[in-house]
Amino acid sequence: MMTTMLAPLAAHAEAAPAAEPAATGDAAGTVGEILVTAQKRKENLQKVPMSITALSSETLQHLKVQNTEDVIKFLPSVAFTSAGPGNTHLFFRGIASGENFNHSASQPTVGVYLDEQPITTITGELDLHMYDIARVEALAGPQGTLYGSSSEAGTVRIITNQPQIGKLEARVDLTGSTTSHGDPSGTVEGMINLPIGQHAALRIVGWYDRAGGYIDNVERTTYFPTAQISVNNAESVKKNFNDVETWGGRAALKVELGDDWTIQPSIQGQKQLSHGSFAYDKSVGMLETALKFTPYHDDSWIQTGLVVQGKIGSLDLTYAGSYLQRHDDGVSDYSDYSYFYDVYYGQVNHNDAGQVIDPSQYIQAKGERFYLMSHELRLASDQTKPLRFQAGLFMERQEHQISLYYNVNGLAASESVPGAQGSWWLTREKRVDRDYAGFGQISYDILPKLTITGGGRVYNYNNSLVGFAGVSTKSCIGDAVLAGTPCTTIGVVNADGSVSPRKATGTGFLHKLNLEYKFDNNRMAYFTWSRGYRPGGINRQAAAGPYAPDYLTNFELGFKTSWFDNHLRFNGALYWENWKNIQFSYLTSVGGVVMTVVDNAGNATVKGIEYSLEATPVQGLSFKTAGSFNDARLDDNYCKIKGTADCSGSGNYVMAPAGTQLPTTPRFKGTTFVRYDKELPGSLNDWTGHMQASISYQSSSRNDLRSVDYAYLGSRPGFATIDLEIGVASAKWTAELFVKNLTDNQTDLYRYAECAPSTCGGRSYAYVSRPRQVGIHVGRSF
């Protein structure tokens, strides 16, 4: 429904292959079409009766999109929270409850796919560098029937350019920029498409990106009143200490096996090294923090995939399989907890001689490993027939080997976790999330202009957690199951005394019903009733119990229209979404230690509007504006202890009253883009010049669902970001000057506290986007 194609608006992007330069429309400068595969088949975006925002290959290039944050800025229905590179959560249409990136918390509400393979990890999506991308598709609303678990609120699909048989081509792009208040940045990118005989081709893509830092770690002395010791961070002081280096690549081989069959193996991977903090400390100053330890993050992943497509009689068969390995190591400063443990709980640390020591803590992730294996097999009938269907089977297994050491330098053996000298707390867990499903969708043209579509998905989830999380062996329930742990604290004790993983299982059915009416070839309306879900899971603390699945039901009325011989398109939708049994992750004190707990916080309702208007009023001029309004609120009081609607009873109270706005997502988010292309005169008439401007605006949003934490963290103010560009291009060359964040806007995008305000009055931090960038880009095609 909401069709977004932001530059130039006459782009044409094939599903696969899509490596050729996008077409620019006809001589009259009409708005061109874009093909998508949101329903797992190739379709014209204007003909798909659902809400889709699609950014074409040209759009991504013109907007200088290089990472997840760049993409989200131009997706009006999508919001995000971030804890730095490799730690981003996406949210559609206000479906957010305050997810906090914890490894033992809920799965995401938004599914992310790279081509045919899911890359939604338990702790968030991969931070993929965006280069040689055919398009990005954002599917708003529940996508439960075709995409299943973790596509509860929507799905984002990143489609890479595929190998092109019979075509030799290559490209190199160089970008350099300065950052206000920070260090310079630079990017080198390249691709080559190599034909291999008449029936095969290999496409290779590579990139290196260095993003300069812009946040300073400044000096501060902290006094710990219980320990009666002062600690200074002078050894970690550094300007612009949050730099990032990213390098990686991918290779895909496409082989035609006869007229009807193709096979396409692929491999892609990336290594990202980041240093420092990407949030500033609001008690210190803008773009400043005062950490005792310098964080670093080594996020490396590699994915192999295989797609086989062919025909069995009149049916199209597709198999897509993938295997992803992600290694995530690093250090995070944990000194805020040290201070608040001292102040609130009187915790004092000693060395082996019994002397009081610097209690500053840091988390060391050693051997963090994540594995994701997925398989999907589906059949589809002839999509040109009045009655058509597709059906398939899906399985996915995610395994997260969690290995976190909470260290205090010089800590006594008597105060350390047995077998982990220097670690006052150890988390070593094995989490496995399994998903099995059968799905189908069938469409029937009741009348030439009226089509009904029904879909369903039968699913089964089986999630488990086992391991050790604690400070000592006092909470042991059995011998060690995982290597490197003194015992097991998370699990189920069997009759013979052995320990098995704690499990959460469930089976259910998701539905979709869609009615589509075509007034003519250029105008249509549709109604959708669909459902998505997120599986239940296990809390590390047995006393907290497991948490149940939550479900999102969507009622949506939309339209897609083209006018004035395709010089103007106007699309829109109204929707009403009911979110039941919301999974809410929050930090709370459990046995004197702050831990993440997942609770089911009742129900919420989202009422919203989306719109998209794009036009080419004169030759060379493209205009686009799109936006989203969301009113997302709790239906019920969120009680500390479930039981009564008014949260009465001993120890119970209202954590968030009915009517509270859900956090993270602004009530309004919109983008506007204008671009003008013009052939240069005289001897330069084989060159085209262009000017473009984009504005992205979002209103204020709440930082936390809970009243106490919201009172401390407050709301993020609304803000606007302006980007400008001027450049020239020929058939082979591109040269551009650009400015991102023209006004150097440093408004908070996401606020958080390391130690929750409701638990220990934690210090507030704010994530901000990169300050103003001024840069140059040069590209050469071969």
CSV table of C-alpha atoms in Angstrom, one decimal, residues 461-649:
chain,number,residue,atom,x,y,z
A,461,TYR,CA,8.1,-23.5,18.3
A,462,ASN,CA,10.4,-25.2,20.7
A,463,ASN,CA,12.8,-22.9,22.6
A,464,SER,CA,15.2,-23.9,25.3
A,465,LEU,CA,17.7,-22.4,27.7
A,466,VAL,CA,20.3,-24.0,30.0
A,467,GLY,CA,23.5,-22.9,31.7
A,468,PHE,CA,24.9,-20.8,34.5
A,469,ALA,CA,24.2,-17.2,35.5
A,470,GLY,CA,25.3,-15.9,38.9
A,471,VAL,CA,27.9,-15.0,41.4
A,472,SER,CA,28.4,-18.3,43.2
A,473,THR,CA,27.3,-21.9,43.5
A,474,LYS,CA,24.5,-21.0,45.9
A,475,SER,CA,21.8,-21.2,43.2
A,476,CYS,CA,23.1,-24.5,41.7
A,477,ILE,CA,20.5,-27.0,40.8
A,478,GLY,CA,22.9,-29.6,39.4
A,479,ASP,CA,26.4,-30.3,38.0
A,480,ALA,CA,27.8,-28.2,35.2
A,481,VAL,CA,26.2,-28.9,31.8
A,482,LEU,CA,28.3,-26.3,29.9
A,483,ALA,CA,32.1,-26.3,29.9
A,484,GLY,CA,33.6,-23.4,31.9
A,485,THR,CA,30.9,-23.2,34.5
A,486,PRO,CA,31.0,-24.3,38.1
A,487,CYS,CA,27.5,-25.8,38.0
A,488,THR,CA,24.1,-25.3,36.4
A,489,THR,CA,21.6,-22.6,37.7
A,490,ILE,CA,19.2,-22.6,34.7
A,491,GLY,CA,17.5,-25.8,33.8
A,492,VAL,CA,15.2,-28.6,34.9
A,493,VAL,CA,16.3,-31.3,37.3
A,494,ASN,CA,15.4,-34.8,36.1
A,495,ALA,CA,14.4,-37.7,38.4
A,496,ASP,CA,17.9,-39.2,38.1
A,497,GLY,CA,19.5,-35.9,39.2
A,498,SER,CA,20.7,-34.8,35.7
A,499,VAL,CA,19.8,-31.4,34.4
A,500,SER,CA,18.0,-30.7,31.1
A,501,PRO,CA,17.3,-27.3,29.4
A,502,ARG,CA,14.3,-25.3,30.5
A,503,LYS,CA,11.8,-25.2,27.6
A,504,ALA,CA,9.0,-23.2,26.2
A,505,THR,CA,6.9,-24.8,23.5
A,506,GLY,CA,3.8,-24.1,21.6
A,507,THR,CA,1.7,-24.7,18.5
A,508,GLY,CA,-0.7,-22.4,16.7
A,509,PHE,CA,-2.3,-21.1,13.5
A,510,LEU,CA,-2.0,-17.7,11.8
A,511,HIS,CA,-4.4,-16.4,9.2
A,512,LYS,CA,-4.6,-13.8,6.5
A,513,LEU,CA,-7.7,-12.7,4.5
A,514,ASN,CA,-7.4,-10.1,1.7
A,515,LEU,CA,-10.1,-8.6,-0.6
A,516,GLU,CA,-8.8,-6.6,-3.6
A,517,TYR,CA,-11.0,-4.6,-6.0
A,518,LYS,CA,-9.5,-3.1,-9.2
A,519,PHE,CA,-11.5,-0.1,-10.4
A,520,ASP,CA,-9.3,-0.1,-13.5
A,521,ASN,CA,-5.6,-0.7,-14.4
A,522,ASN,CA,-4.5,2.3,-12.5
A,523,ARG,CA,-6.6,2.3,-9.3
A,524,MET,CA,-7.4,-0.4,-6.7
A,525,ALA,CA,-8.5,-0.8,-3.1
A,526,TYR,CA,-8.0,-3.6,-0.7
A,527,PHE,CA,-8.9,-4.8,2.8
A,528,THR,CA,-6.7,-7.1,4.9
A,529,TRP,CA,-7.3,-9.0,8.1
A,530,SER,CA,-4.0,-10.7,9.1
A,531,ARG,CA,-2.2,-12.0,12.2
A,532,GLY,CA,1.4,-12.4,13.4
A,533,TYR,CA,3.1,-13.7,16.5
A,534,ARG,CA,6.3,-13.9,18.5
A,535,PRO,CA,7.0,-17.1,20.4
A,536,GLY,CA,7.1,-17.5,24.1
A,537,GLY,CA,10.4,-18.1,26.0
A,538,ILE,CA,12.2,-18.7,29.2
A,539,ASN,CA,13.3,-16.2,31.9
A,540,ARG,CA,16.7,-17.0,33.5
A,541,GLN,CA,15.2,-16.6,36.9
A,542,ALA,CA,12.9,-19.5,37.7
A,543,ALA,CA,10.9,-17.4,40.0
A,544,ALA,CA,9.9,-15.2,37.1
A,545,GLY,CA,8.5,-18.1,35.2
A,546,PRO,CA,8.3,-18.4,31.4
A,547,TYR,CA,6.6,-15.8,29.2
A,548,ALA,CA,3.8,-16.5,26.8
A,549,PRO,CA,3.6,-15.7,23.0
A,550,ASP,CA,2.2,-12.4,22.0
A,551,TYR,CA,0.0,-11.8,18.9
A,552,LEU,CA,-0.7,-8.9,16.6
A,553,THR,CA,-4.0,-8.8,14.6
A,554,ASN,CA,-4.2,-6.2,11.8
A,555,PHE,CA,-7.3,-4.7,10.1
A,556,GLU,CA,-6.2,-2.6,7.2
A,557,LEU,CA,-8.1,-0.7,4.4
A,558,GLY,CA,-5.8,0.7,1.7
A,559,PHE,CA,-5.7,2.0,-1.9
A,560,LYS,CA,-3.1,2.4,-4.7
A,561,THR,CA,-3.8,4.8,-7.5
A,562,SER,CA,-2.0,6.3,-10.6
A,563,TRP,CA,-3.2,9.5,-12.3
A,564,PHE,CA,-2.5,11.8,-15.2
A,565,ASP,CA,-0.9,9.2,-17.5
A,566,ASN,CA,1.2,7.9,-14.6
A,567,HIS,CA,2.7,11.3,-13.7
A,568,LEU,CA,1.3,11.1,-10.2
A,569,ARG,CA,0.8,8.2,-7.8
A,570,PHE,CA,-1.1,8.5,-4.5
A,571,ASN,CA,-1.3,5.5,-2.1
A,572,GLY,CA,-2.6,5.2,1.4
A,573,ALA,CA,-4.0,3.0,4.1
A,574,LEU,CA,-5.8,3.1,7.5
A,575,TYR,CA,-5.2,0.4,10.0
A,576,TRP,CA,-6.2,-0.8,13.4
A,577,GLU,CA,-3.9,-3.3,15.1
A,578,ASN,CA,-4.6,-5.2,18.4
A,579,TRP,CA,-1.5,-6.4,20.2
A,580,LYS,CA,-2.3,-9.1,22.7
A,581,ASN,CA,-0.2,-10.4,25.7
A,582,ILE,CA,2.6,-8.0,25.0
A,583,GLN,CA,6.1,-9.3,25.8
A,584,PHE,CA,7.9,-6.5,27.8
A,585,SER,CA,11.6,-6.7,28.6
A,586,TYR,CA,12.9,-4.7,31.6
A,587,LEU,CA,15.7,-4.6,34.1
A,588,THR,CA,14.7,-5.4,37.7
A,589,SER,CA,16.4,-6.4,40.9
A,590,VAL,CA,16.4,-10.1,41.5
A,591,GLY,CA,18.0,-11.3,44.7
A,592,GLY,CA,20.0,-8.0,44.9
A,593,VAL,CA,21.3,-8.3,41.3
A,594,VAL,CA,19.8,-6.4,38.4
A,595,MET,CA,18.7,-8.8,35.6
A,596,THR,CA,16.5,-8.7,32.6
A,597,VAL,CA,13.0,-10.2,33.0
A,598,VAL,CA,10.4,-10.7,30.3
A,599,ASP,CA,6.8,-10.2,31.3
A,600,ASN,CA,3.5,-10.3,29.5
A,601,ALA,CA,2.2,-6.7,30.0
A,602,GLY,CA,-1.4,-6.9,28.8
A,603,ASN,CA,-2.8,-5.5,25.6
A,604,ALA,CA,-2.4,-2.5,23.3
A,605,THR,CA,-4.2,-0.9,20.3
A,606,VAL,CA,-2.5,0.9,17.4
A,607,LYS,CA,-4.5,3.2,15.1
A,608,GLY,CA,-2.7,4.6,12.2
A,609,ILE,CA,-2.6,6.2,8.7
A,610,GLU,CA,0.1,5.8,6.0
A,611,TYR,CA,0.4,7.8,2.8
A,612,SER,CA,2.7,8.1,-0.2
A,613,LEU,CA,2.6,10.7,-2.9
A,614,GLU,CA,5.0,10.8,-5.8
A,615,ALA,CA,5.0,12.8,-9.0
A,616,THR,CA,7.0,13.9,-12.0
A,617,PRO,CA,5.4,17.3,-12.8
A,618,VAL,CA,7.9,18.3,-15.5
A,619,GLN,CA,10.7,16.5,-17.4
A,620,GLY,CA,13.6,15.8,-15.1
A,621,LEU,CA,11.8,16.8,-11.9
A,622,SER,CA,10.9,14.1,-9.3
A,623,PHE,CA,9.0,14.7,-6.1
A,624,LYS,CA,8.1,12.3,-3.3
A,625,THR,CA,6.5,12.7,0.1
A,626,ALA,CA,5.5,9.9,2.5
A,627,GLY,CA,4.4,9.7,6.1
A,628,SER,CA,3.0,7.6,8.9
A,629,PHE,CA,0.8,8.6,11.9
A,630,ASN,CA,0.5,6.1,14.8
A,631,ASP,CA,-1.5,6.3,18.0
A,632,ALA,CA,-0.2,3.3,20.0
A,633,ARG,CA,-1.5,2.9,23.5
A,634,LEU,CA,-2.0,0.4,26.3
A,635,ASP,CA,-5.5,-0.9,26.7
A,636,ASP,CA,-5.0,-2.1,30.3
A,637,ASN,CA,-3.1,-1.2,33.4
A,638,TYR,CA,0.3,-2.9,33.3
A,639,CYS,CA,0.6,-4.3,36.9
A,640,LYS,CA,3.8,-5.3,38.7
A,641,ILE,CA,1.9,-8.5,39.7
A,642,LYS,CA,-0.9,-9.8,37.5
A,643,GLY,CA,-4.2,-10.4,39.1
A,644,THR,CA,-6.5,-7.4,39.3
A,645,ALA,CA,-7.2,-4.8,36.7
A,646,ASP,CA,-6.5,-2.0,39.2
A,647,CYS,CA,-3.2,-3.5,40.3
A,648,SER,CA,-4.4,-3.8,43.9
A,649,GLY,CA,-3.0,-6.2,46.5
